[in-house]
Coordinates of C-alpha atoms in Angstrom, one line a residue:
X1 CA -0.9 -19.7 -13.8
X2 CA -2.2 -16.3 -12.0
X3 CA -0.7 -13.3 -12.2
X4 CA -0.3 -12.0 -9.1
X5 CA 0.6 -8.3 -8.1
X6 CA 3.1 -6.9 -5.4
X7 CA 2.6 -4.1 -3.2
X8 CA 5.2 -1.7 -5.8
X9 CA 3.1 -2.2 -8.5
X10 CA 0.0 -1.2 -6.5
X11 CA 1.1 1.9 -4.5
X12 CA 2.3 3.2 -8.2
X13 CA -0.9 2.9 -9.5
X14 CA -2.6 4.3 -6.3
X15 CA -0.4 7.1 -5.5
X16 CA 2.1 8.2 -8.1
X17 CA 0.1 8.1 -11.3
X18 CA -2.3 10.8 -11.4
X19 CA -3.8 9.7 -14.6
X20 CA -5.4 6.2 -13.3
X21 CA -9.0 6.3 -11.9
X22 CA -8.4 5.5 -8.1
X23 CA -11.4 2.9 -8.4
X24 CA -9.6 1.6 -11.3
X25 CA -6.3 1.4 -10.4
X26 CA -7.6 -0.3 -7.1
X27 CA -9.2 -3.2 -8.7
X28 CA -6.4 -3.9 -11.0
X29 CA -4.8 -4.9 -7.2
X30 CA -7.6 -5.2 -5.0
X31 CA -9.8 -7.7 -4.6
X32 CA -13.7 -6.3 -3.5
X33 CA -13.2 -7.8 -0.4
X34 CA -10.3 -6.5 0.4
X35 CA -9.7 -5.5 4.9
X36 CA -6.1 -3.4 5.5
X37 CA -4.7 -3.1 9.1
X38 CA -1.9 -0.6 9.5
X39 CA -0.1 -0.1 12.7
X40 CA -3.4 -1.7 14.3
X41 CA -6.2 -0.2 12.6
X42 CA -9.0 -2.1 10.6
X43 CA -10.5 -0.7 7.5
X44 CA -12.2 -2.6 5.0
X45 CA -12.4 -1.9 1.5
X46 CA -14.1 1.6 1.5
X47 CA -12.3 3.1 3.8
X48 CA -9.1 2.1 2.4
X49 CA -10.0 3.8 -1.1
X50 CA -11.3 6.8 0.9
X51 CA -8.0 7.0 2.9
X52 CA -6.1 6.8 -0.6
X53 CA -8.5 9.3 -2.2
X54 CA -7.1 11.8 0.2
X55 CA -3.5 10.9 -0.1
X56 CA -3.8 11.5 -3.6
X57 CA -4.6 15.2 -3.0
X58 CA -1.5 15.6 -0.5
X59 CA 1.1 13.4 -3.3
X60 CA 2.9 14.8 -5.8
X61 CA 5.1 11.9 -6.2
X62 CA 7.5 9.5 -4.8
X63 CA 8.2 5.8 -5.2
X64 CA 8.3 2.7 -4.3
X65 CA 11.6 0.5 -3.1
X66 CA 11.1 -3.1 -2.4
X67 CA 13.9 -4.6 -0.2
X68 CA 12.4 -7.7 0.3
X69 CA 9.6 -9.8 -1.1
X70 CA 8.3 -12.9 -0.6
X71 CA 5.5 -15.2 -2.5
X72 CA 4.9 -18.4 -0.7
X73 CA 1.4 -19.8 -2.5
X74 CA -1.4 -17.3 -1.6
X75 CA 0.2 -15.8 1.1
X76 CA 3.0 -12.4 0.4
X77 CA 5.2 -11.0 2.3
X78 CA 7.5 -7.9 2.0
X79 CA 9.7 -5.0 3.3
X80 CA 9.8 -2.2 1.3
X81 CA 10.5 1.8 1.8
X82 CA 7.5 4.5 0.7
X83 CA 9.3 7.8 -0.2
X84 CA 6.3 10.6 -0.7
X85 CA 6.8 13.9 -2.0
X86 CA 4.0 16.8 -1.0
X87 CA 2.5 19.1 -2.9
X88 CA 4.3 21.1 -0.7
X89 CA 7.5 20.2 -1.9
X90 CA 8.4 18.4 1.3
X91 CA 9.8 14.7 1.8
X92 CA 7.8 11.6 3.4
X93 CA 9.9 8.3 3.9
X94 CA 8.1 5.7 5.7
X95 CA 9.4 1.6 6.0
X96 CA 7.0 -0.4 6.1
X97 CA 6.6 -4.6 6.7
X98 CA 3.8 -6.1 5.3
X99 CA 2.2 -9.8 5.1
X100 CA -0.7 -10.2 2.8
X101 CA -3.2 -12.8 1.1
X102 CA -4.2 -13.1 -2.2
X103 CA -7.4 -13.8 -3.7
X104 CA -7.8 -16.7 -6.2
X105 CA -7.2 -14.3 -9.1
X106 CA -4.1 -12.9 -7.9
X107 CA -5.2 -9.7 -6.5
X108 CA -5.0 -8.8 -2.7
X109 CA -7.3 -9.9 -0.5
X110 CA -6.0 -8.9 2.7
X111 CA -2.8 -6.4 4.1
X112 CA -1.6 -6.3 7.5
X113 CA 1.6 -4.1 8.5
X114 CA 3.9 -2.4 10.2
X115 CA 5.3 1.1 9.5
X116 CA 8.6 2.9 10.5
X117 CA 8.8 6.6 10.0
X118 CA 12.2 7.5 8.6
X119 CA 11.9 11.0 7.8
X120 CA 8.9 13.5 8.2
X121 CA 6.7 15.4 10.6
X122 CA 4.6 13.5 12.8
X123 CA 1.1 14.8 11.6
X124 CA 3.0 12.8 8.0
X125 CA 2.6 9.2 9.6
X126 CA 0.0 8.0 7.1
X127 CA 1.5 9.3 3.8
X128 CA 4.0 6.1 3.8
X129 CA 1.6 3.4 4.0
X130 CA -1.7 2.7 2.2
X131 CA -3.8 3.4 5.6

């Protein structure tokens, strides 16, 4: 049986503990292939780690609240709530739906979603998703 991951587990490791190596913590979810499209927008593997590289320099913390969640053979799907706090001391909260493939060992493959803001400036639209 694989073990696969969920997007909680891998926005934790991405963008609320400090300590993890960002190329590290993105493998443990991510497979080398991996493509993202948030709110319409392509990146493939590089620019997604580059994207998360700067977030980490903007996050001081937050979590991750999964309403809904979904595993249905290689394919996952899920509706869950990002809430960021800045450096700055100020509040990010950001909804996001999400469908995804896995890879054979479990990691993700491929992300596509949707995001919400629910509370923030508009120059904040990015700090709730992984794009």
């Amino acid at each position: 049986m694989t073990i696969r991951t969920g997007i909680a587990a891998a926005l934790t490791d991405l963008l609320f503990d400090p300590s993890l190596d960002l190329h590290a913590a993105a493998d443990r979810h991510f497979a080398p292939d991996y493509r993202q499209r948030t709110d319409g927008r392509w990146d493939d593997r590089g620019g997604f780690l580059a994207h998360i590289a700067h977030l980490r320099t903007v996050v001081a913390g937050g979590s991750v609240e999964v309403h809904d969640e979904l595993y249905d053979g290689p394919r996952y799907a899920d509706r869950h709530t990002v809430r960021v706090i800045k450096a700055d001391g100020s509040t990010v909260r950001t909804e996001v739906y999400l469908f995804g493939e896995f890879a054979a060992d479990g990691r993700f493959r491929r992300i596509e979603e949707v995001t919400l803001m629910l509370e923030g400036s508009p120059a904040d639209r990015t700090l709730g998703s992984a794009r």
